[in-house]
């Protein structure tokens, strides 16, 4: 499977075009901001998005797990969009999940969207430390290297008179932000104040996600 | 028509006033009065200046005076433009005030204050002047039935602008609703002259349908600018003739220069300003300018305080500017009706001819201008093709209906199919649209507990809105006009107008661009506001506005072909045009009216195929894409294509040997779906469909979501839906829209059906004179959005890698 090699905190990570990140040395797969059930949550407000996002996101995860067979799957927050989201997870999905949980630890870092929700078999954490790395939804004050989500980063690229906005992986020296793994999720420009307050403006490593490839800027 | 003493028009309440003014009734006014009095629905065709507005009101005024103390709403007047509504009031005011008639009238548009709207609902005037959108809103109120149940007349002004678009669909549905409320309602349509008058009649009239027509016998005087300069091969900016245009402005008291795009307007304005030695008062007017700026220009125009206004179609309709002496049309006329409408803006006196000068910006446009003048002499107008109504508008209408109260599915369906555009709407499609409003209409039933409308348990045919608060959402999303994401431009605290977000995204701080006739420097963008300052920069960009491309009418295209073939006319053309055509005749061929010339020649290592279809840009663009696929299939290794209104050019690595085997109807059937898929045409239309059908909400002022994000998320919805539910009604709807509007499907089909027998193939050793203009337009490759994105990323990465290599080897 194609990947882009990313060096962060003196470790090698693989960034996949499906917006997941793989830490090969520890056989750990990392995803963020799946926002499962966003459609059903919008339906509450009578905005009827196609109700297929949950199925597609879970399938994307299952395909990755089949290929990589990781020991750990770390979700750095916002697995679910809100309390209603579980309504969109079908019995068959639960069965599949428990099958995968036999070989993989599902580590669920809680995000702002899914703080108080439980799903059987998931191990819940507010943040999770492995060696010198801290997995957390929103970065905190720490001397550790942090891998997080929350911001759904996108990068604006102007080249030869054209401008495009692309989902991306982005990090500075200490903080790594994953793109959203969701289907109906939008994004935020990495130069917006929300993101630059966290990452700063300079010395960013940016990896836009293309159709079948992750690029490096 | 003779007016004998017994003619009822002489007893009309306005007759006294007409006499005092020393005016007499136009024949079409008398005729309309008669038909409407005897119970007919009527469409009146008359040129500007022939008392059209008054014609509509003759019967309502007569009726109101006869009924004496009529209470409630009597007549509804629908205008296509808000600004026209106010003008109507001014016209109506004069006779009613001078005769002291007991008739009340008011305007209701998006600009009317909530307070006034509320008062109107409590105590309606006799005559209400409004727009299709405001009518739709009125129909969505719970008391709509009581409000309209006494309505006697509905007048549709400028009905020719309402025949072939989604706004027309919306209006047609709401007229049928009014007819249900008030079965005796009579319909009066007012139109500019039209070729297919019967179609307009079919669209509007139900009761004893009648057409009343008044043709102007005075033809306009239109000529082509006689330029001493060289007419360019291609391009659209008319820079070559700017001095001559300026001289023409000086010669007349008041001139309107019409151009085809906003970018052209800005450019023309700037260029005139640069040579404005006489300090003429020149202004610019287009749809993106702030309303106040536009109003100021319009005001100055009607008072004769300017010498010249450069305008787009924004000044085509509406107000009477009596003092305009001359119209200059810069660029191709594109259609006979459009040209007549524009020319008619000068000299609103029926007995003297309007004067206009056409300025072609390139050589093909010269032929087009000439052809247009010929057709106008023959009074051969364009047809306006009626289209089947769009699904998304029905969805919106269903939502609106549910806001007004519970409804019966069968009753609503039978009301809708009375509207002309929806005569063929299938019950099954209608039911799917009900489901769309209910819960998105997906096969996967996830939203049962979140429905917007629900069926009553005791009668499954009756639907009811879940909660009253949903009405607010309908009212925020009413209408069929979806604008591109726009940002406000601020110079200091002053708003200049709106500019496309896409354009601003391509600017960096310090870049300058032209807007509202000023050179501006881009400073910052915050909260959807673009802050600018004045700039003295000489290099500046001009905002381009997507979707501004005007279609070349089939009628005019045909006459361009015919004219081109008439070689006995050539000697009357300017020398440069004549010699261009003569050389073409010698080197290759001038196609006859029914022929399709195909030229092939090698050029710079590649092989070129040029096809002269004269089918208009939309159809040619589609054909270009299809041919690209066809060429690939035959392994000719095509590299790209470019299309304009007249022709398509494709270039390939290998010689295209079997063009006749590719260029036929099979091409369309085989590759069209593929084409729609790859060019994201359907995807773009899906956004409009999703917004019009109220599946997603439109951006409103003060909402933080920018237009780009709306576009983005509708793309996501499209992708998910396409993958999981390809038969969804909104996808079907978008696909139909694409076929109807974007790709000129029917026109292309007509051409391809008969093309194989009419191809004239010319193998040349080098480029022909006729091919030069389109070859000059080759400046970019045609890549789909997806491909473009990948291309940009890859290119950028390669560049950076190159840079990195250089650094490491040094």
Short mmCIF file of C-alpha atoms in Angstrom, two decimals, chain B residues 452-766:
data_model
loop_
_atom_site.label_atom_id
_atom_site.label_comp_id
_atom_site.label_asym_id
_atom_site.label_seq_id
_atom_site.Cartn_x
_atom_site.Cartn_y
_atom_site.Cartn_z
CA UNK B 452 -40.04 17.06 8.60
CA UNK B 453 -43.54 16.20 7.37
CA UNK B 454 -45.51 13.11 8.34
CA UNK B 455 -48.55 11.19 7.16
CA UNK B 456 -51.63 11.27 9.35
CA UNK B 457 -52.37 7.87 10.85
CA UNK B 458 -56.06 8.03 9.92
CA UNK B 459 -55.40 9.11 6.31
CA UNK B 460 -52.07 8.29 4.72
CA UNK B 461 -52.68 10.74 1.90
CA UNK B 462 -52.60 13.68 4.22
CA UNK B 463 -49.26 15.16 5.17
CA UNK B 464 -48.56 17.61 7.93
CA UNK B 465 -45.57 19.64 9.03
CA UNK B 466 -43.98 18.24 12.19
CA UNK B 467 -43.33 21.57 13.82
CA UNK B 468 -44.11 25.17 13.07
CA UNK B 469 -40.50 26.25 13.43
CA UNK B 470 -39.74 24.49 10.15
CA UNK B 471 -41.65 27.24 8.31
CA UNK B 472 -38.81 29.58 9.17
CA UNK B 473 -36.36 27.31 7.37
CA UNK B 474 -38.51 27.30 4.28
CA UNK B 475 -38.75 31.06 4.28
CA UNK B 476 -34.98 31.45 4.59
CA UNK B 477 -34.47 29.19 1.59
CA UNK B 478 -37.20 30.22 -0.81
CA UNK B 479 -36.38 30.88 -4.45
CA UNK B 480 -34.50 29.31 -7.32
CA UNK B 481 -31.66 31.74 -7.80
CA UNK B 482 -28.44 30.34 -6.36
CA UNK B 483 -25.55 32.73 -6.42
CA UNK B 484 -21.95 31.75 -6.43
CA UNK B 485 -20.17 32.25 -3.15
CA UNK B 486 -19.56 35.99 -3.08
CA UNK B 487 -17.62 38.26 -0.77
CA UNK B 488 -18.32 41.89 -0.02
CA UNK B 489 -15.69 44.40 -1.10
CA UNK B 490 -15.03 47.23 1.32
CA UNK B 491 -13.13 50.40 0.51
CA UNK B 492 -12.76 51.93 3.93
CA UNK B 493 -16.24 51.61 5.35
CA UNK B 494 -17.93 51.83 1.97
CA UNK B 495 -19.22 48.68 0.30
CA UNK B 496 -18.46 48.58 -3.42
CA UNK B 497 -20.17 45.33 -4.30
CA UNK B 498 -19.69 41.59 -4.38
CA UNK B 499 -16.91 39.58 -5.86
CA UNK B 500 -16.54 35.87 -6.37
CA UNK B 501 -14.77 34.12 -3.56
CA UNK B 502 -12.79 32.08 -6.07
CA UNK B 503 -11.29 35.23 -7.54
CA UNK B 504 -10.19 36.58 -4.17
CA UNK B 505 -8.62 33.28 -3.20
CA UNK B 506 -6.27 33.64 -6.12
CA UNK B 507 -5.06 37.05 -4.94
CA UNK B 508 -2.22 37.75 -2.58
CA UNK B 509 -1.93 40.78 -0.38
CA UNK B 510 -0.84 43.75 -2.48
CA UNK B 511 -2.25 42.42 -5.77
CA UNK B 512 -4.38 44.93 -7.57
CA UNK B 513 -7.56 44.39 -9.52
CA UNK B 514 -10.25 46.43 -11.21
CA UNK B 515 -13.70 46.66 -9.70
CA UNK B 516 -16.45 49.24 -9.98
CA UNK B 517 -14.19 51.06 -12.40
CA UNK B 518 -11.44 51.59 -9.85
CA UNK B 519 -8.02 50.03 -9.47
CA UNK B 520 -7.99 48.47 -6.02
CA UNK B 521 -5.32 46.81 -3.94
CA UNK B 522 -6.22 43.68 -2.01
CA UNK B 523 -5.36 44.03 1.66
CA UNK B 524 -7.10 41.50 3.85
CA UNK B 525 -10.05 39.17 3.99
CA UNK B 526 -11.88 38.78 7.26
CA UNK B 527 -15.36 37.47 8.04
CA UNK B 528 -16.35 37.42 4.40
CA UNK B 529 -15.30 41.04 3.93
CA UNK B 530 -12.57 41.92 1.50
CA UNK B 531 -10.77 45.04 2.58
CA UNK B 532 -9.19 47.03 -0.26
CA UNK B 533 -7.54 50.38 -0.80
CA UNK B 534 -7.14 52.52 -3.90
CA UNK B 535 -4.14 51.68 -6.00
CA UNK B 536 -2.18 53.42 -8.71
CA UNK B 537 -0.90 50.17 -10.12
CA UNK B 538 -1.00 49.82 -13.88
CA UNK B 539 -0.95 46.05 -13.86
CA UNK B 540 -4.21 44.76 -12.55
CA UNK B 541 -6.37 41.71 -12.84
CA UNK B 542 -10.01 41.75 -13.81
CA UNK B 543 -12.37 39.55 -11.87
CA UNK B 544 -13.94 36.90 -13.99
CA UNK B 545 -17.39 35.70 -13.15
CA UNK B 546 -18.28 32.14 -13.83
CA UNK B 547 -21.56 31.24 -15.44
CA UNK B 548 -21.63 34.48 -17.35
CA UNK B 549 -21.34 32.83 -20.70
CA UNK B 550 -24.21 33.73 -22.98
CA UNK B 551 -25.44 31.04 -25.30
CA UNK B 552 -25.41 31.66 -29.05
CA UNK B 553 -28.99 31.21 -30.22
CA UNK B 554 -29.63 28.43 -32.73
CA UNK B 555 -31.46 30.89 -34.90
CA UNK B 556 -28.53 33.28 -35.10
CA UNK B 557 -26.05 30.43 -35.51
CA UNK B 558 -27.99 29.23 -38.55
CA UNK B 559 -27.98 32.64 -40.09
CA UNK B 560 -24.24 32.97 -39.47
CA UNK B 561 -23.75 29.77 -41.47
CA UNK B 562 -26.03 31.01 -44.21
CA UNK B 563 -24.31 34.38 -44.41
CA UNK B 564 -20.85 32.87 -44.49
CA UNK B 565 -21.80 30.84 -47.53
CA UNK B 566 -23.09 33.89 -49.42
CA UNK B 567 -19.91 34.85 -51.24
CA UNK B 568 -21.71 37.51 -53.27
CA UNK B 569 -21.99 39.54 -50.04
CA UNK B 570 -18.28 39.52 -49.28
CA UNK B 571 -17.39 42.57 -51.30
CA UNK B 572 -19.55 44.70 -49.05
CA UNK B 573 -17.45 43.71 -46.03
CA UNK B 574 -14.32 45.50 -44.87
CA UNK B 575 -11.26 44.58 -46.93
CA UNK B 576 -9.63 42.54 -44.15
CA UNK B 577 -12.73 40.35 -43.70
CA UNK B 578 -13.15 39.87 -47.44
CA UNK B 579 -9.58 38.81 -47.99
CA UNK B 580 -9.74 36.48 -44.98
CA UNK B 581 -12.74 34.67 -46.44
CA UNK B 582 -11.32 34.65 -49.98
CA UNK B 583 -8.11 33.09 -48.80
CA UNK B 584 -10.12 30.48 -46.92
CA UNK B 585 -11.99 29.69 -50.10
CA UNK B 586 -8.75 29.25 -52.02
CA UNK B 587 -6.85 27.23 -49.45
CA UNK B 588 -9.69 25.14 -48.03
CA UNK B 589 -13.44 25.68 -48.34
CA UNK B 590 -16.28 27.83 -47.13
CA UNK B 591 -18.96 25.42 -45.90
CA UNK B 592 -22.44 25.70 -47.37
CA UNK B 593 -25.36 26.32 -45.08
CA UNK B 594 -26.05 22.64 -44.43
CA UNK B 595 -22.46 21.41 -44.49
CA UNK B 596 -20.09 20.67 -41.66
CA UNK B 597 -16.54 21.54 -42.60
CA UNK B 598 -13.80 19.47 -40.97
CA UNK B 599 -10.21 20.53 -41.54
CA UNK B 600 -7.18 18.47 -40.65
CA UNK B 601 -3.57 19.55 -40.75
CA UNK B 602 -0.22 18.90 -39.08
CA UNK B 603 1.22 21.65 -36.94
CA UNK B 604 4.26 21.63 -34.63
CA UNK B 605 4.62 17.86 -34.35
CA UNK B 606 0.91 17.43 -33.55
CA UNK B 607 -2.07 16.68 -35.70
CA UNK B 608 -5.01 19.11 -35.67
CA UNK B 609 -8.69 18.50 -36.38
CA UNK B 610 -10.98 21.53 -36.59
CA UNK B 611 -14.75 21.04 -36.82
CA UNK B 612 -16.98 24.00 -37.67
CA UNK B 613 -20.32 23.21 -36.03
CA UNK B 614 -21.64 26.69 -35.22
CA UNK B 615 -23.44 24.99 -32.36
CA UNK B 616 -22.63 27.44 -29.56
CA UNK B 617 -20.09 27.04 -26.80
CA UNK B 618 -22.05 24.65 -24.58
CA UNK B 619 -22.71 22.11 -27.29
CA UNK B 620 -19.19 22.45 -28.70
CA UNK B 621 -17.63 22.02 -25.29
CA UNK B 622 -19.58 18.81 -24.82
CA UNK B 623 -18.74 17.60 -28.30
CA UNK B 624 -15.07 18.32 -27.65
CA UNK B 625 -15.07 16.09 -24.57
CA UNK B 626 -16.90 13.33 -26.37
CA UNK B 627 -14.52 13.47 -29.33
CA UNK B 628 -11.58 13.33 -26.97
CA UNK B 629 -12.93 9.99 -25.75
CA UNK B 630 -13.65 8.83 -29.28
CA UNK B 631 -10.10 9.69 -30.37
CA UNK B 632 -8.70 7.81 -27.39
CA UNK B 633 -10.69 4.77 -28.36
CA UNK B 634 -9.24 4.83 -31.85
CA UNK B 635 -5.81 5.27 -30.33
CA UNK B 636 -5.10 8.63 -31.99
CA UNK B 637 -3.53 9.79 -28.72
CA UNK B 638 -5.47 13.04 -28.32
CA UNK B 639 -3.83 15.74 -26.21
CA UNK B 640 -6.57 18.31 -25.79
CA UNK B 641 -9.28 20.45 -27.30
CA UNK B 642 -10.67 23.97 -27.26
CA UNK B 643 -14.20 25.06 -28.15
CA UNK B 644 -15.85 28.38 -28.93
CA UNK B 645 -19.28 29.29 -30.27
CA UNK B 646 -18.39 28.34 -33.82
CA UNK B 647 -15.90 25.53 -33.81
CA UNK B 648 -13.91 22.91 -31.92
CA UNK B 649 -10.25 22.13 -32.38
CA UNK B 650 -8.66 18.91 -31.15
CA UNK B 651 -5.00 18.08 -31.30
CA UNK B 652 -3.49 14.63 -31.14
CA UNK B 653 -0.15 12.89 -31.51
CA UNK B 654 -1.38 10.67 -34.33
CA UNK B 655 -3.23 11.46 -37.50
CA UNK B 656 -7.01 11.14 -37.13
CA UNK B 657 -7.90 8.99 -40.09
CA UNK B 658 -11.45 7.89 -39.45
CA UNK B 659 -13.20 11.04 -38.33
CA UNK B 660 -16.48 10.00 -39.96
CA UNK B 661 -16.54 6.81 -37.93
CA UNK B 662 -16.28 8.81 -34.73
CA UNK B 663 -18.30 11.92 -35.41
CA UNK B 664 -21.85 10.56 -35.30
CA UNK B 665 -24.76 9.92 -32.98
CA UNK B 666 -23.10 6.87 -31.46
CA UNK B 667 -20.56 9.17 -29.87
CA UNK B 668 -23.24 10.81 -27.75
CA UNK B 669 -24.87 7.61 -26.58
CA UNK B 670 -21.60 5.97 -25.78
CA UNK B 671 -19.74 8.60 -23.84
CA UNK B 672 -22.24 11.08 -22.42
CA UNK B 673 -22.62 9.53 -18.97
CA UNK B 674 -18.90 9.29 -18.69
CA UNK B 675 -18.59 12.92 -19.64
CA UNK B 676 -21.11 14.13 -17.09
CA UNK B 677 -19.33 12.09 -14.46
CA UNK B 678 -15.85 13.35 -15.15
CA UNK B 679 -16.49 17.01 -15.75
CA UNK B 680 -18.30 17.52 -12.45
CA UNK B 681 -21.13 19.25 -14.29
CA UNK B 682 -23.72 17.16 -12.50
CA UNK B 683 -21.91 17.67 -9.23
CA UNK B 684 -22.12 21.44 -9.61
CA UNK B 685 -25.79 21.27 -10.48
CA UNK B 686 -26.38 18.93 -7.56
CA UNK B 687 -25.45 21.78 -5.26
CA UNK B 688 -28.18 23.97 -6.74
CA UNK B 689 -30.61 21.08 -6.57
CA UNK B 690 -29.79 20.33 -2.95
CA UNK B 691 -30.28 23.97 -1.99
CA UNK B 692 -33.45 24.59 -4.02
CA UNK B 693 -35.04 21.41 -2.71
CA UNK B 694 -34.11 22.53 0.83
CA UNK B 695 -31.99 19.41 1.48
CA UNK B 696 -29.20 21.71 2.61
CA UNK B 697 -29.60 25.28 3.69
CA UNK B 698 -28.24 28.16 1.72
CA UNK B 699 -25.73 30.58 3.12
CA UNK B 700 -27.30 33.65 4.55
CA UNK B 701 -25.72 36.89 5.66
CA UNK B 702 -24.33 36.56 9.17
CA UNK B 703 -23.85 32.82 9.00
CA UNK B 704 -20.28 31.82 9.56
CA UNK B 705 -20.20 29.09 6.96
CA UNK B 706 -18.60 30.46 3.85
CA UNK B 707 -19.91 29.59 0.44
CA UNK B 708 -16.89 27.47 -0.25
CA UNK B 709 -17.81 25.21 2.63
CA UNK B 710 -21.34 24.83 1.38
CA UNK B 711 -19.95 23.87 -2.00
CA UNK B 712 -17.57 21.50 -0.31
CA UNK B 713 -20.14 19.71 1.75
CA UNK B 714 -22.59 19.41 -1.13
CA UNK B 715 -19.74 17.75 -3.03
CA UNK B 716 -19.36 15.28 -0.19
CA UNK B 717 -23.07 14.59 -0.16
CA UNK B 718 -23.00 14.08 -3.90
CA UNK B 719 -20.15 11.59 -3.66
CA UNK B 720 -21.76 9.58 -0.87
CA UNK B 721 -25.14 9.56 -2.59
CA UNK B 722 -23.76 8.63 -5.98
CA UNK B 723 -21.97 5.68 -4.47
CA UNK B 724 -24.80 4.38 -2.31
CA UNK B 725 -27.99 5.44 -4.03
CA UNK B 726 -27.39 6.27 -7.68
CA UNK B 727 -31.16 6.34 -8.39
CA UNK B 728 -31.94 9.02 -5.82
CA UNK B 729 -34.40 11.61 -7.11
CA UNK B 730 -31.98 14.51 -6.60
CA UNK B 731 -29.32 12.82 -8.70
CA UNK B 732 -31.91 12.23 -11.38
CA UNK B 733 -32.95 15.84 -11.11
CA UNK B 734 -29.35 17.12 -11.42
CA UNK B 735 -28.75 14.88 -14.39
CA UNK B 736 -31.87 16.19 -16.13
CA UNK B 737 -30.78 19.76 -15.40
CA UNK B 738 -27.40 19.04 -16.94
CA UNK B 739 -29.00 17.68 -20.07
CA UNK B 740 -31.35 20.63 -20.30
CA UNK B 741 -29.04 23.50 -19.60
CA UNK B 742 -25.37 22.82 -19.39
CA UNK B 743 -24.63 20.62 -22.31
CA UNK B 744 -27.21 21.58 -24.92
CA UNK B 745 -28.07 17.94 -25.28
CA UNK B 746 -30.96 18.37 -27.73
CA UNK B 747 -29.02 20.71 -29.98
CA UNK B 748 -26.09 18.36 -30.10
CA UNK B 749 -28.32 15.41 -30.79
CA UNK B 750 -29.95 17.23 -33.70
CA UNK B 751 -26.56 18.00 -35.20
CA UNK B 752 -25.10 14.53 -34.73
CA UNK B 753 -28.20 12.86 -36.13
CA UNK B 754 -27.53 14.22 -39.57
CA UNK B 755 -23.85 15.12 -39.51
CA UNK B 756 -22.29 12.03 -41.12
CA UNK B 757 -23.76 12.73 -44.54
CA UNK B 758 -22.81 16.37 -44.43
CA UNK B 759 -19.18 16.31 -43.37
CA UNK B 760 -16.86 18.02 -45.85
CA UNK B 761 -13.40 16.78 -45.02
CA UNK B 762 -10.40 18.88 -46.04
CA UNK B 763 -6.91 17.53 -45.52
CA UNK B 764 -4.54 20.50 -45.50
CA UNK B 765 -0.81 20.88 -45.26
CA UNK B 766 -1.07 23.71 -42.76
#
